[in-house]
Amino acid sequence: MEKLKLVALSGVLISVMFVIGCAGEKEIDQEGLGVKAKFDQLEAAHKARIAILDDLEDKALAQLLGQAQSGNYYSVLDLVPFHMGPGQFEYAQPWLLRMEDYADIADLTDAYVQSLLAFSSYDHPPCMRYSDHHGFKLSQGFEFPFRHYLDFSQITFEDGRTIEIPEVANQQRETADVVYTGESFCFKAPFTAGDPQPLKVTGEFHADLPSDLLEFEFTADDVGKTAEQGGYFVTLLEFENGRYVIEVDAEEGTPMNFGNRDILAEAVDDHGNYIAWRATERAPTSRSQRIDEVLEDLFQRAEQGSLDEDEARSELEALRDTLHEEEGRKLFLGRAFNGIVDKARITLMVYTEESESVSHELELPVHNFPHPLKIDDGNLDALPVIPPTAPVYSTREEHRLPTVELDDALMQERIRMSQWHEKGEGLDPDREHSGQIGWFYPPVQSDLFMEKEDRAGALHVLGTFEFYDAQGERVEAREPRENESEVIAFEYKPGDRGVSVVYPRMFGRLDYSPERFTETPARVKGTLPMIVAPNLIKDSFAKDELPAGMTLNGNQLVVDYAVFEPREVEEVRDDRNERRNQIFVKDSQGYLVEIMKRTYFNHQPQRTPVDVYYFYGQPESVEIWYKGATTLVDYEFDFELVTNALQAQ
């Protein structure tokens, strides 16, 4: 059988990146192949090379070339997501946001150590097969942003017995008595309330603190420019497609011991919102392309019988040494984001021999929550007391953003649209339409109550969509062709929870097929009536002026709905039902992070819930947020369509 034609992977990679396209440039694949077809072509080129190896008599050579080919092939695949344009919009908080909450790194470190807590309860579904849902969990108030490790070694019981627990930081998942699963530590043996209860967990915390934080900022106009601070040089190499690439170097004698988490590459959009990143590139695309060029030559010579293992190994090692010498000690870092980048923000966390190291021997008391707790007699005193810790402040967007809701002007300015389109043999046969358009809502305070399907609830009834060709003429669905039972040119699909994991800010999607119109549509115009909640209500009570049914005991807040009457509350059928009133606490500086919330039920005189909250810090006031009245706002859109490309604007 004739061998598959050998195709250079680097050429296919460029083609793949080209069809995927980029935001703003509106590139179109001239070959007319879909993204899936390009990936199929990339895979075929890889398989063609691997097939050559099966016929080689020199098995050592075949093994060497196979390892080199597979390694570079998967490196190429890893590069593809980085070069794709942003297909969705997702937002984030800056990694060092908590630096604003504390006086210095020492205070931040102390707050983190105080936030480490241990809880034992019967609310661990992963432990069902081991100990009837009984287990314990180690909790942290926030993720520590600097170099550190946590090592918990054992747990001590009330009778003095100790057992080892898995060293999760070292990838250990099981010991003789405990298994770690689903973020819970489960006792292997049955465990009852009559057994000696867990008393304390011991371990160690160690951190190295940066001696300096160097901040750099770039825009698209800075491509090719180098900025310097503290002996370090950051050069912006690329800036496009919702991504950017930098190179980090240092003057002679300045250390370059940066780990993968020591260089923060973040981005903000044109409204100052931080954008979530989706892909990272730590080697330039040219490296894989150069390796591929050498491999293509080696495979051709191997197939011709003019190459042995020693020659191949020598040439591959020479290429490796050349690349290493060219790159020197410079660090290459590229990052792609789920949005349109306005500014790149880079932070170098510098660690030197003078960097401070901090170590703490940990002895965490275990807070045991009884099961089951009956509160018919108001015996909430049976709940454990969690001693107050240092404050940990909320990073929820609803607590940090100034905007409650978008009005019509802000909608026109801030709602984003994205387009996906493929055609050709690579089109997924399960997809009814070759193109999709998605709408993405920016973060606002009302997100606390408004799911995207809430906003899109009436759009499939009230929304209007009109398509136009390149000359501005209206286009309609064409008549069915032979063997076509019907023609569906476009269909509007409101967002649903099943899509929310992939597209967290998408609240609706329009599926369409350009080939099913009388002319290829070049624009789509329409109106989306958006359901918005601009009338949030925020009732605030000082800790010594709480309403009836609400009690604050240190950092424990109890809300008894048999007594407390909120403005709005959904009927509570079970403890998973989310109420429309949301409760937060504050101190003089800001909103405090919730340690946990537990719901119990009072059966007398009727089954009413009692919510028990614990918070980090010392609450000084309680706030209750309500959704308030909603209304409709028309969002007018006029969107240019791009064929065969992923487009965002």
Coordinates of N, CA, C and O in Angstrom, one line a residue, residues 530-607:
M530 N -33.1 42.8 27.4 CA -32.4 42.2 28.5 C -33.1 42.4 29.8 O -33.6 43.5 30.1
I531 N -33.3 41.3 30.5 CA -33.8 41.4 31.9 C -32.7 41.8 32.8 O -31.7 41.1 32.9
V532 N -32.9 42.9 33.5 CA -31.8 43.4 34.4 C -32.4 43.7 35.8 O -33.6 43.8 36.0
A533 N -31.5 43.8 36.7 CA -31.8 44.0 38.1 C -31.1 45.2 38.7 O -30.1 45.1 39.4
P534 N -31.5 46.4 38.3 CA -30.8 47.6 38.8 C -31.2 48.1 40.2 O -30.7 49.1 40.7
N535 N -32.2 47.4 40.8 CA -32.8 47.9 42.0 C -32.4 47.0 43.2 O -33.3 46.8 44.1
L536 N -31.2 46.6 43.3 CA -30.8 45.8 44.5 C -31.0 46.6 45.7 O -30.8 47.8 45.8
I537 N -31.5 45.9 46.8 CA -31.8 46.4 48.1 C -30.7 45.9 49.0 O -30.4 44.7 49.1
K538 N -30.1 46.8 49.8 CA -29.0 46.4 50.7 C -29.4 46.9 52.1 O -29.1 48.1 52.4
D539 N -30.0 46.0 52.9 CA -30.3 46.4 54.3 C -29.1 46.2 55.2 O -28.5 45.1 55.1
S540 N -28.7 47.2 56.0 CA -27.5 47.1 56.8 C -27.9 47.3 58.3 O -28.7 48.2 58.6
F541 N -27.3 46.4 59.2 CA -27.6 46.5 60.6 C -26.3 46.4 61.4 O -25.5 45.5 61.1
A542 N -26.1 47.3 62.3 CA -25.0 47.2 63.2 C -25.1 46.0 64.1 O -26.2 45.5 64.3
K543 N -24.0 45.5 64.6 CA -24.0 44.2 65.3 C -24.9 44.2 66.6 O -25.4 43.2 67.0
D544 N -25.0 45.4 67.1 CA -25.9 45.5 68.3 C -27.3 46.0 68.0 O -28.0 46.4 68.9
E545 N -27.6 46.1 66.7 CA -29.0 46.5 66.4 C -29.6 45.5 65.4 O -30.3 45.9 64.4
L546 N -29.3 44.2 65.6 CA -29.8 43.2 64.6 C -31.3 43.0 64.8 O -31.9 43.1 65.9
P547 N -32.0 42.7 63.7 CA -33.5 42.4 63.8 C -33.7 41.1 64.5 O -32.8 40.2 64.7
A548 N -35.0 40.9 65.0 CA -35.4 39.7 65.7 C -35.1 38.5 64.8 O -35.4 38.5 63.6
G549 N -34.6 37.4 65.5 CA -34.3 36.2 64.7 C -32.9 36.1 64.2 O -32.5 35.1 63.6
M550 N -32.1 37.2 64.4 CA -30.7 37.2 64.0 C -29.8 37.4 65.2 O -30.0 38.4 65.9
T551 N -28.8 36.6 65.3 CA -27.9 36.7 66.5 C -26.5 36.6 66.0 O -26.1 35.7 65.2
L552 N -25.6 37.5 66.5 CA -24.2 37.4 66.2 C -23.4 37.1 67.4 O -23.4 37.9 68.4
N553 N -22.8 36.0 67.4 CA -21.9 35.6 68.5 C -20.5 35.5 68.1 O -20.0 34.5 67.5
G554 N -19.8 36.6 68.3 CA -18.4 36.7 67.8 C -18.4 36.6 66.3 O -18.9 37.5 65.6
N555 N -17.9 35.5 65.7 CA -17.8 35.4 64.2 C -18.9 34.4 63.8 O -18.9 33.9 62.6
Q556 N -19.9 34.0 64.6 CA -20.9 33.1 64.3 C -22.2 33.9 64.1 O -22.6 34.6 65.1
L557 N -22.9 33.8 63.0 CA -24.2 34.5 62.8 C -25.3 33.4 62.6 O -25.1 32.5 61.8
V558 N -26.3 33.6 63.4 CA -27.5 32.6 63.4 C -28.7 33.4 62.9 O -29.0 34.5 63.4
V559 N -29.3 32.9 61.8 CA -30.5 33.5 61.3 C -31.7 32.4 61.4 O -31.7 31.4 60.7
D560 N -32.6 32.7 62.2 CA -33.7 31.8 62.5 C -34.9 32.3 61.7 O -35.6 33.3 62.1
Y561 N -35.3 31.6 60.6 CA -36.4 32.1 59.7 C -37.8 31.9 60.3 O -38.7 32.3 59.7
A562 N -37.8 31.2 61.5 CA -39.1 31.2 62.1 C -39.4 32.5 62.8 O -40.6 32.8 63.1
V563 N -38.4 33.3 63.0 CA -38.6 34.6 63.6 C -38.3 35.8 62.7 O -39.0 36.7 62.5
F564 N -37.1 35.6 62.0 CA -36.7 36.7 61.1 C -37.5 36.6 59.8 O -37.7 35.6 59.2
E565 N -38.0 37.8 59.4 CA -38.8 37.9 58.2 C -38.1 38.7 57.1 O -38.2 40.0 57.2
P566 N -37.5 38.1 56.2 CA -36.8 38.9 55.1 C -37.8 39.5 54.2 O -38.9 39.2 54.1
R567 N -37.3 40.5 53.4 CA -38.1 41.1 52.4 C -38.5 40.1 51.3 O -39.7 40.1 50.8
E568 N -37.5 39.3 50.9 CA -37.8 38.3 49.8 C -37.1 37.0 50.3 O -36.0 37.0 50.8
V569 N -37.8 35.9 50.1 CA -37.3 34.6 50.3 C -38.1 33.6 49.5 O -39.3 33.6 49.5
E570 N -37.4 32.7 48.8 CA -38.1 31.6 48.1 C -38.5 30.6 49.1 O -38.0 30.5 50.2
E571 N -39.5 29.8 48.7 CA -40.0 28.8 49.6 C -38.9 27.8 49.7 O -38.2 27.3 48.8
V572 N -38.6 27.4 51.0 CA -37.5 26.5 51.3 C -38.0 25.1 51.3 O -38.8 24.7 52.2
R573 N -37.7 24.3 50.3 CA -38.1 22.9 50.3 C -37.0 21.9 50.9 O -37.3 20.9 51.4
D574 N -35.8 22.3 50.7 CA -34.7 21.5 51.3 C -33.5 22.5 51.5 O -33.5 23.6 51.0
D575 N -32.4 21.9 52.1 CA -31.3 22.8 52.4 C -30.4 23.2 51.2 O -29.5 23.9 51.3
R576 N -30.8 22.6 50.0 CA -30.0 23.0 48.8 C -30.7 24.2 48.1 O -30.2 24.7 47.1
N577 N -31.9 24.6 48.6 CA -32.6 25.6 47.9 C -32.0 27.0 48.2 O -31.8 27.3 49.4
E578 N -31.6 27.8 47.2 CA -31.0 29.1 47.4 C -32.0 30.1 47.6 O -32.9 30.3 46.8
R579 N -31.8 30.9 48.7 CA -32.8 32.0 49.0 C -32.5 33.2 48.1 O -31.3 33.4 47.7
R580 N -33.4 34.1 47.9 CA -33.2 35.3 47.1 C -32.6 36.4 48.0 O -32.1 37.4 47.4
N581 N -32.6 36.2 49.3 CA -31.9 37.2 50.1 C -30.5 36.6 50.4 O -30.3 35.4 50.6
Q582 N -29.4 37.4 50.2 CA -28.1 37.0 50.4 C -27.5 37.8 51.6 O -27.7 39.0 51.7
I583 N -26.8 37.1 52.5 CA -26.4 37.7 53.8 C -24.9 37.8 53.8 O -24.2 36.8 53.5
F584 N -24.3 39.0 54.2 CA -22.9 39.2 54.3 C -22.6 40.0 55.6 O -23.5 40.6 56.2
V585 N -21.4 39.9 56.0 CA -21.0 40.7 57.1 C -19.8 41.6 56.7 O -19.0 41.2 55.8
K586 N -19.6 42.6 57.5 CA -18.5 43.6 57.2 C -17.8 44.0 58.5 O -18.4 43.9 59.6
D587 N -16.5 44.4 58.4 CA -15.9 45.1 59.5 C -15.7 46.5 58.9 O -16.2 46.9 57.8
S588 N -14.9 47.3 59.6 CA -14.7 48.7 59.1 C -14.0 48.8 57.8 O -14.0 49.8 57.1
Q589 N -13.3 47.7 57.4 CA -12.5 47.8 56.1 C -13.3 47.2 54.9 O -13.1 47.6 53.8
G590 N -14.1 46.2 55.2 CA -14.8 45.6 54.0 C -15.5 44.3 54.4 O -15.7 44.0 55.5
Y591 N -16.0 43.6 53.3 CA -16.8 42.4 53.5 C -15.8 41.3 53.9 O -14.7 41.1 53.3
L592 N -16.3 40.5 54.8 CA -15.5 39.4 55.3 C -15.9 38.0 54.6 O -17.0 37.8 54.3
V593 N -14.8 37.2 54.4 CA -15.1 35.9 53.8 C -15.8 35.0 54.7 O -15.5 34.9 55.9
E594 N -16.7 34.2 54.2 CA -17.5 33.2 54.9 C -16.6 32.0 55.1 O -16.1 31.4 54.1
I595 N -16.5 31.5 56.3 CA -15.8 30.2 56.5 C -16.7 29.1 56.1 O -16.3 28.2 55.4
M596 N -17.9 29.1 56.5 CA -18.9 28.1 56.1 C -20.3 28.5 56.5 O -20.5 29.5 57.3
K597 N -21.3 27.9 55.9 CA -22.7 28.1 56.2 C -23.3 26.7 56.3 O -23.2 25.9 55.4
R598 N -24.1 26.6 57.3 CA -24.8 25.3 57.5 C -26.3 25.6 57.8 O -26.6 26.6 58.4
T599 N -27.2 24.8 57.2 CA -28.6 25.0 57.4 C -29.2 23.8 58.2 O -28.9 22.7 57.8
Y600 N -29.9 24.2 59.2 CA -30.6 23.2 60.0 C -32.1 23.5 60.0 O -32.5 24.6 59.5
F601 N -32.9 22.6 60.5 CA -34.4 22.8 60.4 C -35.0 22.7 61.7 O -34.8 21.7 62.4
N602 N -35.9 23.6 62.0 CA -36.7 23.6 63.3 C -38.0 23.0 62.9 O -38.7 23.5 62.0
H603 N -38.4 21.9 63.5 CA -39.6 21.2 63.2 C -40.8 21.7 63.9 O -41.9 21.2 63.7
Q604 N -40.7 22.6 64.8 CA -41.8 23.1 65.6 C -41.9 24.6 65.5 O -40.9 25.3 65.7
P605 N -43.0 25.2 65.2 CA -44.3 24.5 64.8 C -44.3 24.0 63.4 O -45.1 23.2 63.0
Q606 N -43.4 24.5 62.5 CA -43.3 24.0 61.2 C -41.8 23.9 60.8 O -41.0 24.4 61.5
R607 N -41.6 23.3 59.7 CA -40.2 23.0 59.3 C -39.6 24.3 58.7 O -39.8 24.6 57.5

